[in-house]
C-alpha cells in the first residue's frame, strides 16, 4: 500500500509538471509581435494570477484595437485572463491610438486603447454607438515612460535636455557631434554620424504625449506646433507603431526614436536633464513619480488625466504617457458587456496591475485606479 501511494504521488507530480510546461509553452509561443521576454513574464504571471480572476460566466470574442504602446501589457493580461476564462477570446490589434478610437466610434470594437484622452468631437461621435444616452469614457489603465532609444556605437550614457531633443526632432540639429549635444555629454566620444530621427507614421497617442512634453519643456522650439496624434515637424524618418519605430532604431546607425519602455529592451536609452539634481533615465518607478502628480480632469464617469510634463522633481521622468481603455459608460453591446467588464475588472485589479511592472510599465497610482474599479462595476 505504501508503494502504491508513492507511485500515485509521483504520477500526480509528473502530470502537474507536464501541464505547467505546456501552459508556459502555449503562452510563450503566441506570436503577437512583442518581445519573447514579455511572453515569459505573461505566462508566469498568468500561472500565479489566473485563480483570482472572476469570469462571471462571460463568453464570446472581444474585438479591441488601439494603442500600440500598451500592446505588450495587453498580451500579458490576455495570457493570464485566457487561462482562467477559456470561454472568452480577446483579439487586440494594437494598430495605434488613432485607429482604435476611430474604430470604436464606428461601433466596431468592444473597447479601444488610446494614449490620449478622447477629444470633444470623439466623445460626440461615440454617442452614436453608446445607446441609451451613453458616451465613450476614458479609464486610465497603463502608465509608463516614453523612452528615447538610440543607436550610437561607443556612446552608452547619452544625456539630452528638452530643447536639444526638440531641435533634433525638428531637424535643426543634424549630427551627433553638434555643440549642444557635446555640452551635455562632455566626456562622451560623439561621432560626426548623421542623426536619423524616427517618428510615428500613423496617428499615435505616443506622439501626442511626446510632443506635449516638447511643447511644455521646450516652448521656444516646439511651441509653433499644435500637437496631437499626427506628427507635424518637418524632416526625419517614420515607421508605423511603436514596434516599427523601435525596429528602425535598432537597425539604423545614428538613429533615435521614441516609444514605450517595453520596446526599448536591448538598446540604449537617453537620460533626460530636467533641471533636477541629476539626469533621469526612463523607468517604471521614475514614471510613477510623474504620474502621481496627475490630476483627474474628466467629468462624470470619465477619468481623463492632466499630466505634468514639465516636472523638475528629483527622480521623476517627465516624458510619460497614460493609456486609457475606452468604453461606453452605458449602452455597451449586450453580447460583449459581460466579457468586457470581466476583462477590465481583472486588469484594474491588484493582480492585473502587478503584471505591469513585470513588463516595463508603471501601475496606475492607487488614488486613481480605485476610481477606475468603481466605474467599471457601473458599466451597462
Short mmCIF file of N, CA, C and O in Angstrom, two decimals, residues 8 17 40 65 79-80 137 144 174 217 224 232 281 287 372:
data_model
loop_
_atom_site.label_atom_id
_atom_site.label_comp_id
_atom_site.label_asym_id
_atom_site.label_seq_id
_atom_site.Cartn_x
_atom_site.Cartn_y
_atom_site.Cartn_z
N UNK A 8 1.37 6.75 -6.90
CA UNK A 8 0.32 7.70 -7.26
C UNK A 8 0.80 9.13 -7.10
O UNK A 8 0.52 10.00 -7.91
N UNK A 17 3.68 18.80 -13.57
CA UNK A 17 4.84 19.39 -14.22
C UNK A 17 4.63 19.51 -15.72
O UNK A 17 4.95 20.53 -16.35
N UNK A 40 7.31 35.34 -21.69
CA UNK A 40 7.67 34.60 -20.50
C UNK A 40 7.06 35.22 -19.26
O UNK A 40 6.55 34.53 -18.39
N UNK A 65 -8.83 47.34 -30.30
CA UNK A 65 -7.73 47.88 -31.10
C UNK A 65 -7.31 49.20 -30.47
O UNK A 65 -8.00 49.75 -29.62
N UNK A 79 -2.85 36.63 -21.69
CA UNK A 79 -2.33 35.30 -21.37
C UNK A 79 -2.87 34.82 -20.02
O UNK A 79 -3.25 33.65 -19.88
N UNK A 80 -2.91 35.72 -19.04
CA UNK A 80 -3.40 35.34 -17.71
C UNK A 80 -4.92 35.15 -17.73
O UNK A 80 -5.44 34.16 -17.20
N UNK A 137 -16.01 56.86 -22.50
CA UNK A 137 -15.28 57.41 -21.35
C UNK A 137 -13.87 56.85 -21.32
O UNK A 137 -13.58 55.80 -21.89
N UNK A 144 3.46 54.60 -17.99
CA UNK A 144 4.82 54.26 -18.37
C UNK A 144 5.57 55.42 -18.99
O UNK A 144 4.97 56.39 -19.45
N UNK A 174 21.61 68.15 -36.69
CA UNK A 174 21.66 67.11 -37.72
C UNK A 174 22.73 66.05 -37.50
O UNK A 174 22.67 64.98 -38.09
N UNK A 217 8.14 71.71 -22.22
CA UNK A 217 9.50 71.88 -21.71
C UNK A 217 10.42 72.64 -22.67
O UNK A 217 11.48 73.12 -22.25
N UNK A 224 5.41 76.28 -31.79
CA UNK A 224 4.72 76.62 -33.05
C UNK A 224 3.83 75.50 -33.56
O UNK A 224 3.02 75.71 -34.46
N UNK A 232 3.93 66.48 -36.88
CA UNK A 232 3.81 67.73 -37.61
C UNK A 232 5.14 68.35 -38.04
O UNK A 232 5.17 69.16 -38.97
N UNK A 281 16.85 58.60 -16.07
CA UNK A 281 16.63 57.56 -17.08
C UNK A 281 15.18 57.08 -16.99
O UNK A 281 14.55 57.12 -15.92
N UNK A 287 8.60 56.95 -13.76
CA UNK A 287 7.33 57.33 -14.40
C UNK A 287 6.22 57.46 -13.37
O UNK A 287 5.39 58.37 -13.44
N UNK A 372 -11.21 53.93 -11.06
CA UNK A 372 -11.42 53.11 -12.26
C UNK A 372 -12.22 51.86 -11.91
O UNK A 372 -13.17 51.49 -12.63
#
